[in-house]
């Protein structure tokens, strides 16, 4: 109603307008609390990524600097020569000749089967891991808009209750405005009784460039108090 509208700057910051796209000041309290609750999962995620990176680095160092290759080569030759042409010599050559052997062994092996084979996380895996937390933060911001639907749902099912709520809000804002004006009058009277020190003179000079009540910067539409001893400025709404 005209007794309230348009709202003053102090009152605008205390009321939630359902049609505004931006998150408003009264809604930031719940949003900040919910965002603070997202900090422990974020710290846990960062700790997990850090441990993963440290383990991958350690295993990579072990893999590159602990590689060992072994080479083994051996040869064996056995030959028995029995000279002579006698029957005994021929018999010995036939009997012992079977013992003549020749062999070569070459073996190459390494410990690559015992070394770790670390694999770093890919960018896609990092994105998939961070996606739930990002969705959680997004839901914390969207929840402020979902809270506005509670009034719409309640007004749809309980129209009489909605009317009483609107009347309560209207009367509450009227009472707050009256108490605000009363407090500001007392504050202005207290300022007028302050001794004129250097700080007070500078503060009064700053006050004359803005509204005495709400602090809005002075515009050509501001009103000045006609009292000669006062000379303070007020915006249109406060005047």
mmCIF file of C-alpha atoms in Angstrom:
data_model
loop_
_atom_site.group_PDB
_atom_site.id
_atom_site.type_symbol
_atom_site.label_atom_id
_atom_site.label_comp_id
_atom_site.label_asym_id
_atom_site.label_seq_id
_atom_site.Cartn_x
_atom_site.Cartn_y
_atom_site.Cartn_z
ATOM 1 C CA UNK A 1 0.000 0.000 0.000
ATOM 2 C CA UNK A 2 1.033 3.599 -0.369
ATOM 3 C CA UNK A 3 1.842 3.801 3.318
ATOM 4 C CA UNK A 4 4.725 1.389 2.668
ATOM 5 C CA UNK A 5 5.655 1.643 -0.992
ATOM 6 C CA UNK A 6 8.158 2.480 -2.252
ATOM 7 C CA UNK A 7 10.342 0.698 0.277
ATOM 8 C CA UNK A 8 13.365 2.435 1.704
ATOM 9 C CA UNK A 9 16.876 1.178 1.156
ATOM 10 C CA UNK A 10 17.127 -0.289 4.638
ATOM 11 C CA UNK A 11 13.818 -2.101 4.176
ATOM 12 C CA UNK A 12 14.686 -3.437 0.718
ATOM 13 C CA UNK A 13 17.691 -5.321 2.115
ATOM 14 C CA UNK A 14 15.458 -7.115 4.651
ATOM 15 C CA UNK A 15 12.778 -8.344 2.212
ATOM 16 C CA UNK A 16 13.012 -11.134 -0.370
ATOM 17 C CA UNK A 17 11.526 -10.321 -3.764
ATOM 18 C CA UNK A 18 10.478 -13.619 -5.422
ATOM 19 C CA UNK A 19 10.843 -12.399 -9.019
ATOM 20 C CA UNK A 20 14.439 -11.216 -8.773
ATOM 21 C CA UNK A 21 17.022 -13.463 -10.385
ATOM 22 C CA UNK A 22 19.870 -12.530 -8.063
ATOM 23 C CA UNK A 23 20.323 -14.103 -4.648
ATOM 24 C CA UNK A 24 19.250 -11.436 -2.187
ATOM 25 C CA UNK A 25 20.741 -10.418 1.131
ATOM 26 C CA UNK A 26 18.360 -12.360 3.468
ATOM 27 C CA UNK A 27 18.970 -15.500 1.402
ATOM 28 C CA UNK A 28 22.739 -15.286 1.630
ATOM 29 C CA UNK A 29 22.683 -16.493 5.238
ATOM 30 C CA UNK A 30 21.387 -19.946 4.296
ATOM 31 C CA UNK A 31 23.508 -20.035 1.157
ATOM 32 C CA UNK A 32 26.703 -19.246 3.070
ATOM 33 C CA UNK A 33 25.919 -21.862 5.738
ATOM 34 C CA UNK A 34 25.317 -24.505 3.095
ATOM 35 C CA UNK A 35 28.458 -23.528 1.217
ATOM 36 C CA UNK A 36 30.449 -23.814 4.438
ATOM 37 C CA UNK A 37 29.109 -27.354 4.813
ATOM 38 C CA UNK A 38 30.642 -28.134 1.414
ATOM 39 C CA UNK A 39 34.133 -27.286 2.692
ATOM 40 C CA UNK A 40 34.770 -30.668 4.457
ATOM 41 C CA UNK A 41 34.028 -32.705 1.278
ATOM 42 C CA UNK A 42 36.197 -30.270 -0.683
ATOM 43 C CA UNK A 43 39.095 -30.674 1.761
ATOM 44 C CA UNK A 44 38.676 -34.459 1.662
ATOM 45 C CA UNK A 45 38.732 -34.374 -2.128
ATOM 46 C CA UNK A 46 41.869 -32.216 -2.189
ATOM 47 C CA UNK A 47 43.527 -34.519 0.353
ATOM 48 C CA UNK A 48 42.665 -37.533 -1.797
ATOM 49 C CA UNK A 49 44.098 -35.884 -4.898
ATOM 50 C CA UNK A 50 47.260 -34.946 -3.009
ATOM 51 C CA UNK A 51 47.770 -38.468 -1.694
ATOM 52 C CA UNK A 52 47.140 -39.884 -5.150
ATOM 53 C CA UNK A 53 49.738 -37.568 -6.657
ATOM 54 C CA UNK A 54 52.293 -38.355 -3.921
ATOM 55 C CA UNK A 55 51.819 -42.119 -4.308
ATOM 56 C CA UNK A 56 52.032 -41.893 -8.084
ATOM 57 C CA UNK A 57 55.252 -39.865 -7.851
ATOM 58 C CA UNK A 58 56.839 -42.288 -5.381
ATOM 59 C CA UNK A 59 55.925 -45.355 -7.424
ATOM 60 C CA UNK A 60 57.177 -43.680 -10.606
ATOM 61 C CA UNK A 61 60.539 -42.964 -8.962
ATOM 62 C CA UNK A 62 60.762 -46.566 -7.794
ATOM 63 C CA UNK A 63 59.884 -47.822 -11.259
ATOM 64 C CA UNK A 64 62.503 -45.704 -13.048
ATOM 65 C CA UNK A 65 65.364 -45.983 -10.567
ATOM 66 C CA UNK A 66 64.996 -49.561 -9.287
ATOM 67 C CA UNK A 67 65.148 -51.316 -12.640
ATOM 68 C CA UNK A 68 67.877 -53.991 -12.702
ATOM 69 C CA UNK A 69 68.878 -56.269 -15.587
ATOM 70 C CA UNK A 70 70.952 -59.428 -15.189
ATOM 71 C CA UNK A 71 73.057 -61.088 -17.936
ATOM 72 C CA UNK A 72 74.568 -64.554 -17.426
ATOM 73 C CA UNK A 73 76.767 -66.348 -19.970
ATOM 74 C CA UNK A 74 78.580 -69.696 -19.565
ATOM 75 C CA UNK A 75 80.186 -72.235 -21.886
ATOM 76 C CA UNK A 76 81.282 -75.832 -21.182
ATOM 77 C CA UNK A 77 83.513 -77.964 -23.380
ATOM 78 C CA UNK A 78 84.738 -81.451 -22.510
ATOM 79 C CA UNK A 79 86.924 -83.425 -24.944
ATOM 80 C CA UNK A 80 88.976 -86.569 -24.169
ATOM 81 C CA UNK A 81 91.577 -87.564 -26.741
ATOM 82 C CA UNK A 82 93.062 -91.076 -26.637
ATOM 83 C CA UNK A 83 95.983 -91.428 -29.031
ATOM 84 C CA UNK A 84 97.178 -94.714 -30.438
ATOM 85 C CA UNK A 85 95.955 -97.358 -32.819
ATOM 86 C CA UNK A 86 95.848 -100.343 -30.562
ATOM 87 C CA UNK A 87 92.741 -102.243 -29.690
ATOM 88 C CA UNK A 88 92.745 -100.812 -26.184
ATOM 89 C CA UNK A 89 93.086 -97.260 -27.549
ATOM 90 C CA UNK A 90 90.183 -97.797 -29.906
ATOM 91 C CA UNK A 91 88.119 -99.301 -27.097
ATOM 92 C CA UNK A 92 88.822 -96.314 -24.843
ATOM 93 C CA UNK A 93 88.031 -93.852 -27.611
ATOM 94 C CA UNK A 94 84.671 -95.536 -28.182
ATOM 95 C CA UNK A 95 83.884 -95.721 -24.482
ATOM 96 C CA UNK A 96 85.083 -92.298 -23.378
ATOM 97 C CA UNK A 97 84.148 -90.493 -26.560
ATOM 98 C CA UNK A 98 80.535 -90.400 -25.404
ATOM 99 C CA UNK A 99 81.604 -88.120 -22.585
ATOM 100 C CA UNK A 100 82.704 -85.385 -24.937
ATOM 101 C CA UNK A 101 80.191 -82.548 -24.491
ATOM 102 C CA UNK A 102 79.970 -78.926 -25.514
ATOM 103 C CA UNK A 103 77.357 -76.476 -24.212
ATOM 104 C CA UNK A 104 76.804 -72.730 -24.013
ATOM 105 C CA UNK A 105 74.338 -70.928 -21.744
ATOM 106 C CA UNK A 106 73.209 -67.291 -22.120
ATOM 107 C CA UNK A 107 70.572 -65.866 -19.774
ATOM 108 C CA UNK A 108 69.214 -62.357 -19.622
ATOM 109 C CA UNK A 109 66.587 -61.381 -17.048
ATOM 110 C CA UNK A 110 65.351 -58.294 -15.127
ATOM 111 C CA UNK A 111 63.123 -57.366 -12.200
ATOM 112 C CA UNK A 112 60.564 -55.552 -14.346
ATOM 113 C CA UNK A 113 57.868 -58.018 -13.288
ATOM 114 C CA UNK A 114 58.387 -57.034 -9.642
ATOM 115 C CA UNK A 115 58.333 -53.262 -10.196
ATOM 116 C CA UNK A 116 55.116 -51.237 -9.735
ATOM 117 C CA UNK A 117 53.307 -49.991 -12.799
ATOM 118 C CA UNK A 118 51.612 -46.744 -11.667
ATOM 119 C CA UNK A 119 49.029 -44.985 -13.837
ATOM 120 C CA UNK A 120 48.167 -41.341 -13.332
ATOM 121 C CA UNK A 121 44.562 -40.168 -13.302
ATOM 122 C CA UNK A 122 43.360 -38.670 -16.538
ATOM 123 C CA UNK A 123 41.667 -35.307 -16.891
ATOM 124 C CA UNK A 124 38.338 -37.014 -17.486
ATOM 125 C CA UNK A 125 38.675 -38.926 -14.221
ATOM 126 C CA UNK A 126 39.442 -35.711 -12.357
ATOM 127 C CA UNK A 127 36.360 -34.075 -13.870
ATOM 128 C CA UNK A 128 34.139 -37.035 -12.981
ATOM 129 C CA UNK A 129 35.456 -37.010 -9.418
ATOM 130 C CA UNK A 130 34.823 -33.272 -8.972
ATOM 131 C CA UNK A 131 31.439 -33.332 -10.692
ATOM 132 C CA UNK A 132 29.378 -34.399 -7.609
ATOM 133 C CA UNK A 133 30.904 -31.624 -5.510
ATOM 134 C CA UNK A 134 30.237 -29.072 -8.238
ATOM 135 C CA UNK A 135 26.623 -30.249 -8.436
ATOM 136 C CA UNK A 136 26.372 -29.942 -4.648
ATOM 137 C CA UNK A 137 27.587 -26.327 -4.743
ATOM 138 C CA UNK A 138 25.176 -25.568 -7.574
ATOM 139 C CA UNK A 139 22.307 -27.051 -5.588
ATOM 140 C CA UNK A 140 23.231 -24.825 -2.624
ATOM 141 C CA UNK A 141 22.767 -21.789 -4.883
ATOM 142 C CA UNK A 142 19.605 -23.112 -6.520
ATOM 143 C CA UNK A 143 18.099 -23.962 -3.141
ATOM 144 C CA UNK A 144 17.656 -20.241 -2.458
ATOM 145 C CA UNK A 145 15.244 -20.091 -5.399
ATOM 146 C CA UNK A 146 13.511 -23.279 -4.262
ATOM 147 C CA UNK A 147 12.822 -21.706 -0.872
ATOM 148 C CA UNK A 148 10.822 -18.985 -2.619
ATOM 149 C CA UNK A 149 8.385 -21.593 -3.902
ATOM 150 C CA UNK A 150 7.324 -22.466 -0.369
ATOM 151 C CA UNK A 151 5.259 -19.282 -0.141
ATOM 152 C CA UNK A 152 3.652 -19.965 -3.528
ATOM 153 C CA UNK A 153 2.758 -23.549 -2.582
ATOM 154 C CA UNK A 154 1.424 -22.507 0.820
ATOM 155 C CA UNK A 155 -0.630 -19.680 -0.743
ATOM 156 C CA UNK A 156 -2.132 -22.099 -3.274
ATOM 157 C CA UNK A 157 -3.332 -24.600 -0.687
ATOM 158 C CA UNK A 158 -4.056 -22.153 2.164
ATOM 159 C CA UNK A 159 -5.214 -18.812 0.689
ATOM 160 C CA UNK A 160 -6.713 -17.555 3.966
ATOM 161 C CA UNK A 161 -3.475 -18.287 5.779
ATOM 162 C CA UNK A 162 -1.601 -16.420 3.055
ATOM 163 C CA UNK A 163 -3.802 -13.366 3.572
ATOM 164 C CA UNK A 164 -3.106 -13.359 7.308
ATOM 165 C CA UNK A 165 0.626 -13.707 6.590
ATOM 166 C CA UNK A 166 0.525 -10.712 4.243
ATOM 167 C CA UNK A 167 -1.290 -8.631 6.858
ATOM 168 C CA UNK A 168 1.228 -9.683 9.486
ATOM 169 C CA UNK A 169 4.130 -8.684 7.239
ATOM 170 C CA UNK A 170 2.450 -5.369 6.419
ATOM 171 C CA UNK A 171 1.884 -4.477 10.088
ATOM 172 C CA UNK A 172 5.359 -5.649 11.026
ATOM 173 C CA UNK A 173 6.973 -3.384 8.431
ATOM 174 C CA UNK A 174 4.847 -0.445 9.600
ATOM 175 C CA UNK A 175 5.987 -0.995 13.178
ATOM 176 C CA UNK A 176 9.607 -1.335 12.086
ATOM 177 C CA UNK A 177 9.372 1.880 10.094
ATOM 178 C CA UNK A 178 7.919 3.789 13.044
ATOM 179 C CA UNK A 179 10.561 2.456 15.418
ATOM 180 C CA UNK A 180 13.258 3.205 12.828
ATOM 181 C CA UNK A 181 12.123 6.824 12.517
ATOM 182 C CA UNK A 182 12.020 7.138 16.308
ATOM 183 C CA UNK A 183 15.543 5.760 16.659
ATOM 184 C CA UNK A 184 16.865 8.019 13.902
ATOM 185 C CA UNK A 185 15.329 11.082 15.519
ATOM 186 C CA UNK A 186 17.072 10.217 18.767
ATOM 187 C CA UNK A 187 20.344 9.635 16.910
ATOM 188 C CA UNK A 188 20.097 12.978 15.104
ATOM 189 C CA UNK A 189 19.343 14.765 18.380
ATOM 190 C CA UNK A 190 22.338 13.058 19.957
ATOM 191 C CA UNK A 191 24.550 14.180 17.074
ATOM 192 C CA UNK A 192 23.338 17.741 17.509
ATOM 193 C CA UNK A 193 24.430 17.696 21.156
ATOM 194 C CA UNK A 194 27.944 16.482 20.309
ATOM 195 C CA UNK A 195 30.726 18.999 21.008
ATOM 196 C CA UNK A 196 32.059 20.556 17.769
ATOM 197 C CA UNK A 197 35.437 18.838 17.542
ATOM 198 C CA UNK A 198 37.583 18.349 14.447
ATOM 199 C CA UNK A 199 36.256 14.852 13.820
ATOM 200 C CA UNK A 200 32.692 15.996 14.344
ATOM 201 C CA UNK A 201 33.119 18.839 11.825
ATOM 202 C CA UNK A 202 34.529 16.451 9.218
ATOM 203 C CA UNK A 203 31.729 13.964 9.887
ATOM 204 C CA UNK A 204 29.121 16.686 9.554
ATOM 205 C CA UNK A 205 30.654 17.730 6.246
ATOM 206 C CA UNK A 206 30.311 14.178 5.008
ATOM 207 C CA UNK A 207 26.734 13.945 6.284
ATOM 208 C CA UNK A 208 25.755 17.059 4.370
ATOM 209 C CA UNK A 209 26.669 15.248 1.160
ATOM 210 C CA UNK A 210 24.222 12.406 1.914
ATOM 211 C CA UNK A 211 20.859 11.722 3.544
ATOM 212 C CA UNK A 212 21.037 12.036 7.316
ATOM 213 C CA UNK A 213 18.778 9.034 7.910
ATOM 214 C CA UNK A 214 19.581 6.412 5.302
ATOM 215 C CA UNK A 215 22.929 7.724 3.986
ATOM 216 C CA UNK A 216 21.876 7.879 0.330
ATOM 217 C CA UNK A 217 24.201 10.178 -1.705
ATOM 218 C CA UNK A 218 22.779 13.629 -2.225
ATOM 219 C CA UNK A 219 20.907 14.324 -5.461
ATOM 220 C CA UNK A 220 19.094 17.427 -6.773
ATOM 221 C CA UNK A 221 15.864 15.959 -5.353
ATOM 222 C CA UNK A 222 17.104 15.972 -1.761
ATOM 223 C CA UNK A 223 15.403 18.277 0.766
ATOM 224 C CA UNK A 224 17.212 20.512 3.189
ATOM 225 C CA UNK A 225 15.940 21.221 6.655
ATOM 226 C CA UNK A 226 14.601 24.811 6.702
ATOM 227 C CA UNK A 227 15.855 25.426 10.217
ATOM 228 C CA UNK A 228 18.787 27.806 10.144
ATOM 229 C CA UNK A 229 20.668 25.974 12.871
ATOM 230 C CA UNK A 230 20.215 22.574 11.213
ATOM 231 C CA UNK A 231 20.721 22.618 7.440
ATOM 232 C CA UNK A 232 20.844 18.814 7.146
ATOM 233 C CA UNK A 233 19.809 17.022 3.965
ATOM 234 C CA UNK A 234 17.212 14.282 3.516
ATOM 235 C CA UNK A 235 16.227 12.173 0.545
ATOM 236 C CA UNK A 236 12.636 12.279 -0.738
ATOM 237 C CA UNK A 237 11.515 9.170 1.120
ATOM 238 C CA UNK A 238 13.041 10.116 4.465
ATOM 239 C CA UNK A 239 11.797 13.713 4.153
#
